[in-house]
Amino acid sequence: MFRPLSLYIGLRYTAAKRRNHFISFISLTSMIGLMLGVAVLIIVLSVMNGFDRELKQRILGMVPHAVVQGDPYLQDWESVDRQVQQHPSVLAAAPFIQGQGMVTGGGNVRGVALNGILPEQERSVSIIENHMLSGGLEDLKSGEFGIIIGKLMASSLRLQVGDKVTVVLPEASITPAGVLPRLKRFTVKGVFSVGAELDGNYTLIHMDDAAKLMRTGGNAQGVRLLVDDLFKAPVVAEQVASQLSGRHFISDWTRTHGNLFQAIRMEKTMIGLLLMFIVAVAAFNIVSTLVMVVTDKTADIAILRTMGATPGRILRIFIVQGAVIGLTGTLVGTALGILGAYNISAFIAWLESFLGHQFLSSDVYFISYLPSQLKWQDVYIISGAGLAMSLLATIYPAWRASRVDPAEALRYE
């Protein structure tokens, strides 16, 4: 049976038990280092992809993609709502009134963002209805002064559905008794959880109640838009505003949360480069391994040369040996990385449960768990880079082996 001599001898050198066990140990550590580097790089980039996905789905599913606001209010928001929905890139629109305040309950105080909405329209532009733990948007009725709060806020203020809270606005009202803060009693109608920072400071009330509380004269502050492409939101907002009569202000998610996504993208790039250096270090450990193999096999190389083996054939023998180490480490590392990327979320959740400690708290981070999203493009790039660096690392030792002088090598044998 025909076998290419270079491939046969290279594979035999790789599989054979060497007299020098230290060389075998170095080969094994090179393979393990490459394997771990590739696996860790795949897992870390998958986690970064997961954070990016969750932030887009959860944060941008709650906050507006774009808004068109009046100066200071929209006198005829129904007309504006109809006009903006005629734009081909606008999937849905809903009016809102926003304000800042404090909520007191259970003896504690918490700063909140008050969002006045129309429940029947809000569900078309927000994902909040899919994350309700109790109650629903339909429980917000005009005149009842109901409020929907996040899970983190409910836990902090020790509130449940049906409890009373006091909403205090940072504005004063002049009364016969003096200057008093504007406040109103609300009833908790529901609790939501999106697993992000919004659980601690985002509240929903009916827009009619918000208009009375903030004294907007029954007008909406603006209209929020749901667009078909997040990255077109700034352009869509400008196009929509240009078609409206009167003076309007526009904003979009790139101004309110754009820095967050840019930071994640930059972190992913920098972490990827840093971890790629780890893969490079592991790959170039193959250089030291093959240099020691060449030194150990100098006599064998000389004998092969005297039997007619050309320098090119000797070169290919050691390239095969180094390629086997690199290929094995890269493939095993890729398999472990894919397996880890698919199971890292469940493993961290189990670890948190076992230790009784939450690594990602909603008080500090936007996401309260470790997400993961495997992108095959990343897998191809990482595994390809690992293989390429492994092959590059074999060139110098293989070239050195091909330059062995048989007479010099066998002089003292």
Coordinates of C-alpha atoms in Angstrom, one line a residue:
M1 CA 0.0 0.0 0.0
F2 CA 1.4 3.4 -1.1
R3 CA 2.1 5.9 1.7
P4 CA 3.7 9.3 1.3
L5 CA 7.0 8.9 3.1
S6 CA 7.0 12.4 4.6
L7 CA 3.5 11.9 6.0
Y8 CA 4.3 8.3 7.3
I9 CA 7.5 9.3 9.1
G10 CA 6.0 12.5 10.5
L11 CA 3.0 10.7 11.9
R12 CA 5.2 8.0 13.3
Y13 CA 7.4 10.5 15.1
T14 CA 4.3 12.1 16.6
A15 CA 2.8 8.9 17.8
A16 CA 6.1 7.2 18.9
K17 CA 7.2 7.2 22.5
R18 CA 10.4 9.2 22.6
R19 CA 13.4 8.4 24.6
N20 CA 13.4 12.0 25.9
H21 CA 10.3 12.2 28.0
F22 CA 10.8 15.9 28.5
I23 CA 10.2 16.5 24.8
S24 CA 7.0 14.5 25.0
F25 CA 5.9 16.6 27.9
I26 CA 6.6 19.9 26.0
S27 CA 4.6 18.5 23.0
L28 CA 1.7 17.7 25.2
T29 CA 1.7 21.1 26.9
S30 CA 1.9 22.9 23.5
M31 CA -1.1 21.0 22.4
I32 CA -3.0 21.6 25.6
G33 CA -2.1 25.3 25.6
L34 CA -3.4 25.7 22.0
M35 CA -6.5 23.8 22.9
L36 CA -7.3 25.9 25.9
G37 CA -6.5 29.1 24.1
V38 CA -8.9 28.3 21.2
A39 CA -11.6 27.1 23.6
V40 CA -11.4 30.1 25.9
L41 CA -11.4 32.5 22.9
I42 CA -14.6 31.0 21.5
I43 CA -16.4 31.0 24.8
V44 CA -15.4 34.6 25.7
L45 CA -16.5 36.0 22.3
S46 CA -19.7 34.0 22.5
V47 CA -20.4 35.6 25.9
M48 CA -19.7 39.1 24.4
N49 CA -22.1 38.3 21.6
G50 CA -24.7 37.2 24.1
F51 CA -24.4 40.5 26.0
D52 CA -24.7 42.5 22.8
R53 CA -27.8 40.4 21.8
E54 CA -29.5 40.7 25.2
L55 CA -28.9 44.4 25.4
K56 CA -30.5 44.9 22.0
Q57 CA -33.5 42.7 22.8
R58 CA -34.1 43.8 26.3
I59 CA -32.9 47.3 26.7
L60 CA -33.9 48.4 23.2
G61 CA -37.1 46.4 23.5
M62 CA -38.1 48.7 26.4
V63 CA -36.6 52.1 25.5
P64 CA -37.6 53.9 22.3
H65 CA -35.8 53.2 19.0
A66 CA -36.5 56.8 18.2
V67 CA -38.8 59.6 19.5
V68 CA -40.4 62.7 18.1
Q69 CA -41.2 65.2 20.8
G70 CA -43.1 68.5 20.8
D71 CA -42.1 71.9 22.1
P72 CA -42.7 71.2 24.9
Y73 CA -45.7 69.0 24.1
L74 CA -47.5 67.6 21.1
Q75 CA -50.8 69.5 20.7
D76 CA -52.3 67.0 18.4
W77 CA -50.4 63.7 19.0
E78 CA -53.1 61.6 17.3
S79 CA -52.3 63.3 14.0
V80 CA -48.5 62.9 14.5
D81 CA -49.0 59.3 15.4
R82 CA -50.9 58.6 12.1
Q83 CA -48.3 60.5 10.1
V84 CA -45.2 58.8 11.5
Q85 CA -46.7 55.3 10.9
Q86 CA -46.9 56.0 7.2
H87 CA -43.1 55.9 7.0
P88 CA -42.1 52.5 5.4
S89 CA -39.4 51.9 8.1
V90 CA -41.7 52.6 11.1
L91 CA -43.4 49.4 12.3
A92 CA -45.4 51.0 15.1
A93 CA -45.7 54.2 17.2
A94 CA -47.1 55.1 20.6
P95 CA -47.5 58.3 22.5
F96 CA -45.8 58.9 25.9
I97 CA -45.2 61.3 28.7
Q98 CA -41.9 61.0 30.6
G99 CA -40.8 62.4 33.9
Q100 CA -38.5 61.9 36.8
G101 CA -39.5 61.4 40.4
M102 CA -39.2 59.4 43.5
V103 CA -41.3 56.5 44.7
T104 CA -41.7 55.9 48.5
G105 CA -42.9 52.7 49.9
G106 CA -42.1 50.3 52.7
G107 CA -40.2 53.0 54.4
N108 CA -37.7 53.4 51.5
V109 CA -37.3 55.9 48.7
R110 CA -36.1 55.2 45.2
G111 CA -35.6 57.5 42.2
V112 CA -37.5 56.4 39.1
A113 CA -38.3 57.3 35.5
L114 CA -42.1 57.8 35.1
N115 CA -43.5 56.7 31.8
G116 CA -47.0 57.6 30.9
I117 CA -48.4 55.3 28.2
L118 CA -51.5 54.1 26.5
P119 CA -51.6 50.4 27.2
E120 CA -53.4 49.5 24.0
Q121 CA -50.6 51.0 21.9
E122 CA -47.6 50.4 24.2
R123 CA -47.7 46.6 23.6
S124 CA -47.0 47.3 19.9
V125 CA -43.7 49.1 20.6
S126 CA -42.4 47.4 23.8
I127 CA -41.6 43.9 24.9
I128 CA -42.7 44.5 28.5
E129 CA -45.9 42.5 28.2
N130 CA -43.7 39.4 27.6
H131 CA -41.9 39.9 30.9
M132 CA -44.7 40.6 33.3
L133 CA -44.5 38.6 36.5
S134 CA -47.9 39.7 37.8
G135 CA -50.6 42.0 36.4
G136 CA -50.5 43.4 32.9
L137 CA -50.7 46.6 30.8
E138 CA -54.5 46.2 30.7
D139 CA -54.6 46.8 34.4
L140 CA -53.5 50.4 33.9
K141 CA -56.8 52.3 33.6
S142 CA -57.4 56.0 33.2
G143 CA -58.2 57.7 36.5
E144 CA -57.3 54.8 38.8
F145 CA -53.6 56.0 39.2
G146 CA -52.1 52.5 38.9
I147 CA -48.4 51.9 38.4
I148 CA -46.3 49.0 37.1
I149 CA -42.9 48.6 38.6
G150 CA -39.8 46.4 38.1
K151 CA -38.9 43.3 40.1
L152 CA -35.8 45.0 41.6
M153 CA -37.8 48.0 42.7
A154 CA -40.6 45.8 44.2
S155 CA -37.9 43.9 46.1
S156 CA -36.2 47.1 47.3
L157 CA -39.4 48.8 48.5
R158 CA -41.0 45.5 49.7
L159 CA -44.0 46.0 47.4
Q160 CA -46.6 43.6 46.0
V161 CA -49.5 44.1 43.6
G162 CA -52.2 46.0 45.4
D163 CA -49.8 48.0 47.7
K164 CA -49.9 51.8 47.8
V165 CA -46.9 53.9 46.9
T166 CA -46.4 57.7 46.8
V167 CA -44.9 59.3 43.7
V168 CA -43.1 62.6 44.4
L169 CA -42.2 64.9 41.6
P170 CA -39.2 67.3 41.8
E171 CA -41.5 70.3 41.4
A172 CA -43.2 72.4 44.1
S173 CA -46.8 73.6 44.3
I174 CA -47.7 76.8 46.1
T175 CA -50.6 76.3 48.5
P176 CA -52.1 78.3 51.4
A177 CA -50.0 76.1 53.7
G178 CA -46.8 77.1 51.8
V179 CA -44.6 75.5 49.1
L180 CA -45.2 71.8 49.0
P181 CA -43.8 69.1 46.7
R182 CA -46.2 67.6 44.2
L183 CA -47.1 64.1 45.1
K184 CA -49.7 61.5 44.4
R185 CA -50.7 58.1 45.8
F186 CA -50.6 55.2 43.3
T187 CA -51.6 51.5 43.5
V188 CA -49.2 48.8 42.3
K189 CA -50.9 47.1 39.4
G190 CA -48.1 44.9 38.1
V191 CA -44.5 43.8 38.4
F192 CA -42.2 43.1 35.4
S193 CA -38.7 41.6 35.1
V194 CA -36.4 42.1 32.0
G195 CA -33.3 41.1 33.9
A196 CA -31.7 44.5 33.4
E197 CA -31.1 47.8 35.2
L198 CA -34.5 48.9 34.1
D199 CA -36.0 46.6 36.7
G200 CA -34.9 49.1 39.3
N201 CA -35.9 52.5 38.0
Y202 CA -38.5 52.1 35.2
T203 CA -42.2 52.5 35.9
L204 CA -45.3 52.7 33.8
I205 CA -48.5 54.7 34.5
H206 CA -51.5 55.5 32.3
M207 CA -50.8 58.5 30.1
D208 CA -54.0 60.3 31.3
D209 CA -52.8 60.0 34.9
A210 CA -49.3 61.2 33.8
A211 CA -50.9 64.2 32.1
K212 CA -52.8 65.1 35.3
L213 CA -49.7 64.6 37.5
M214 CA -47.3 66.5 35.3
R215 CA -50.0 69.1 34.1
T216 CA -49.5 68.7 30.4
G217 CA -53.0 69.8 29.6
G218 CA -54.0 66.4 28.3
N219 CA -51.2 66.5 25.6
A220 CA -48.6 63.8 25.0
Q221 CA -44.9 64.7 25.3
G222 CA -44.0 62.8 22.2
V223 CA -44.4 59.7 20.1
R224 CA -42.0 56.8 20.3
L225 CA -41.2 54.8 17.2
L226 CA -40.4 51.1 16.6
V227 CA -38.3 50.8 13.4
D228 CA -37.4 47.8 11.3
D229 CA -33.7 48.4 11.5
L230 CA -32.1 49.7 14.7
F231 CA -29.1 51.2 12.8
K232 CA -31.4 53.2 10.6
A233 CA -33.2 54.8 13.6
P234 CA -31.3 58.2 13.4
V235 CA -32.1 58.6 9.7
V236 CA -35.7 57.5 10.1
A237 CA -36.3 59.9 12.9
E238 CA -34.9 62.8 10.8
Q239 CA -37.1 61.8 7.8
V240 CA -40.2 61.5 9.9
A241 CA -39.6 64.9 11.6
S242 CA -39.0 66.6 8.3
Q243 CA -42.5 65.5 7.1
L244 CA -44.2 67.0 10.1
S245 CA -45.4 70.6 10.3
G246 CA -44.3 72.7 13.2
R247 CA -41.2 72.5 15.5
H248 CA -40.2 69.1 16.8
F249 CA -37.3 67.5 18.6
I250 CA -36.0 64.1 17.7
S251 CA -33.8 61.6 19.5
D252 CA -32.9 57.9 19.1
W253 CA -31.3 55.1 21.0
T254 CA -27.8 55.9 19.7
R255 CA -27.9 59.1 21.8
T256 CA -29.4 57.5 24.9
H257 CA -27.7 54.1 24.9
G258 CA -25.2 54.3 22.0
N259 CA -22.1 54.5 24.2
L260 CA -23.1 51.3 25.9
F261 CA -23.1 49.3 22.6
Q262 CA -20.0 51.0 21.3
A263 CA -18.2 50.0 24.6
I264 CA -19.3 46.4 24.2
R265 CA -18.1 46.3 20.6
M266 CA -14.8 47.7 21.5
E267 CA -14.4 45.4 24.5
K268 CA -15.2 42.4 22.2
T269 CA -12.5 43.5 19.8
M270 CA -9.9 44.1 22.4
I271 CA -10.6 41.0 24.3
G272 CA -10.5 39.0 21.1
L273 CA -7.1 40.4 20.2
L274 CA -5.7 39.8 23.7
L275 CA -6.9 36.2 23.8
M276 CA -5.6 35.7 20.2
F277 CA -2.1 36.5 21.6
I278 CA -2.6 33.6 24.1
V279 CA -3.4 31.3 21.1
A280 CA -0.3 32.7 19.4
V281 CA 1.9 31.9 22.4
A282 CA 0.5 28.4 22.6
A283 CA 1.0 27.9 18.8
F284 CA 4.6 29.1 18.9
N285 CA 5.4 26.7 21.7
I286 CA 5.4 24.3 18.8
V287 CA 8.7 25.9 17.7
S288 CA 10.5 24.9 20.9
T289 CA 9.0 21.5 20.8
L290 CA 10.1 20.8 17.2
V291 CA 13.6 22.3 17.8
M292 CA 14.1 19.8 20.6
V293 CA 12.7 17.0 18.4
V294 CA 15.1 18.0 15.6
T295 CA 18.0 17.9 18.1
D296 CA 16.9 14.6 19.4
K297 CA 16.5 13.1 15.9
T298 CA 19.6 14.5 14.3
A299 CA 21.1 11.0 13.8
D300 CA 17.8 9.7 12.3
I301 CA 17.8 12.7 9.9
A302 CA 21.4 12.0 8.8
I303 CA 20.6 8.4 8.1
L304 CA 17.6 9.3 6.0
R305 CA 19.7 11.8 4.1
T306 CA 22.3 9.1 3.4
M307 CA 19.5 6.8 2.1
G308 CA 18.5 9.4 -0.4
A309 CA 16.0 11.6 1.4
T310 CA 16.0 15.1 0.0
P311 CA 16.0 18.3 2.2
G312 CA 12.5 19.0 1.0
R313 CA 11.3 15.6 2.2
I314 CA 13.0 16.2 5.6
L315 CA 11.3 19.6 5.7
R316 CA 7.9 18.0 5.1
I317 CA 8.4 15.3 7.8
F318 CA 8.7 17.9 10.5
I319 CA 6.0 20.2 9.1
V320 CA 3.7 17.1 9.3
Q321 CA 4.7 16.5 12.9
G322 CA 4.0 20.2 13.9
A323 CA 0.8 20.3 11.9
V324 CA -0.5 17.2 13.7
I325 CA 0.1 18.9 17.1
G326 CA -1.5 22.2 15.9
L327 CA -4.4 20.4 14.2
T328 CA -5.2 18.3 17.2
G329 CA -5.0 21.2 19.6
T330 CA -7.1 23.4 17.4
L331 CA -9.8 20.9 16.7
V332 CA -10.2 19.7 20.3
G333 CA -10.2 23.3 21.4
T334 CA -12.8 24.3 18.9
A335 CA -15.0 21.4 20.0
L336 CA -14.6 22.3 23.7
G337 CA -15.2 26.0 22.9
I338 CA -18.5 25.2 21.0
L339 CA -19.6 22.9 23.9
G340 CA -18.7 25.6 26.4
A341 CA -20.4 28.4 24.5
Y342 CA -23.7 26.4 24.4
N343 CA -23.6 25.5 28.2
I344 CA -21.8 28.4 29.9
S345 CA -25.1 30.1 30.8
A346 CA -26.5 27.0 32.5
F347 CA -23.2 26.3 34.2
I348 CA -22.9 29.8 35.7
A349 CA -26.6 29.7 36.8
W350 CA -25.9 26.3 38.5
L351 CA -22.7 27.7 40.1
E352 CA -24.6 30.8 41.4
S353 CA -27.2 28.5 42.9
F354 CA -24.6 26.2 44.4
L355 CA -22.6 29.1 46.0
G356 CA -25.6 31.1 46.9
H357 CA -24.0 34.2 45.3
Q358 CA -25.1 36.2 42.2
F359 CA -22.1 37.2 40.1
L360 CA -24.0 39.7 38.0
S361 CA -26.3 41.8 40.1
S362 CA -29.0 44.1 38.5
D363 CA -27.9 46.8 40.9
V364 CA -24.6 47.0 39.1
Y365 CA -24.9 45.4 35.6
F366 CA -27.5 45.9 32.9
I367 CA -27.9 42.1 32.6
S368 CA -28.4 39.9 35.7
Y369 CA -27.2 36.6 34.1
L370 CA -24.5 35.5 31.8
P371 CA -25.8 35.2 28.2
S372 CA -24.1 33.4 25.3
Q373 CA -24.5 33.4 21.6
L374 CA -22.3 31.3 19.4
K375 CA -21.5 32.8 16.0
W376 CA -20.0 30.4 13.5
Q377 CA -18.1 33.2 11.8
D378 CA -16.1 33.6 15.0
V379 CA -15.5 29.9 15.2
Y380 CA -14.1 29.8 11.6
I381 CA -11.9 32.8 12.2
I382 CA -10.5 31.5 15.5
S383 CA -9.9 27.9 14.3
G384 CA -8.4 29.2 11.1
A385 CA -6.1 31.5 12.9
G386 CA -5.0 28.7 15.3
L387 CA -4.2 26.4 12.4
A388 CA -2.4 29.1 10.4
M389 CA -0.2 30.1 13.4
S390 CA 0.6 26.4 14.1
L391 CA 1.7 25.9 10.5
L392 CA 3.9 29.0 10.6
A393 CA 5.5 27.8 13.8
T394 CA 6.7 24.6 12.1
I395 CA 8.6 26.4 9.3
Y396 CA 11.8 27.3 11.2
P397 CA 12.4 23.9 13.0
A398 CA 11.6 22.0 9.8
W399 CA 13.9 24.2 7.8
R400 CA 16.6 23.6 10.4
A401 CA 16.1 19.9 10.1
S402 CA 16.4 20.0 6.4
R403 CA 19.8 21.8 6.8
V404 CA 21.4 18.9 8.9
D405 CA 24.7 17.8 7.4
P406 CA 24.8 13.9 7.5
A407 CA 28.6 13.7 7.7
E408 CA 28.7 16.2 10.6
A409 CA 25.8 14.5 12.4
L410 CA 27.2 11.0 12.1
R411 CA 30.8 11.8 13.0
Y412 CA 30.6 10.8 16.6
E413 CA 27.9 8.1 16.2

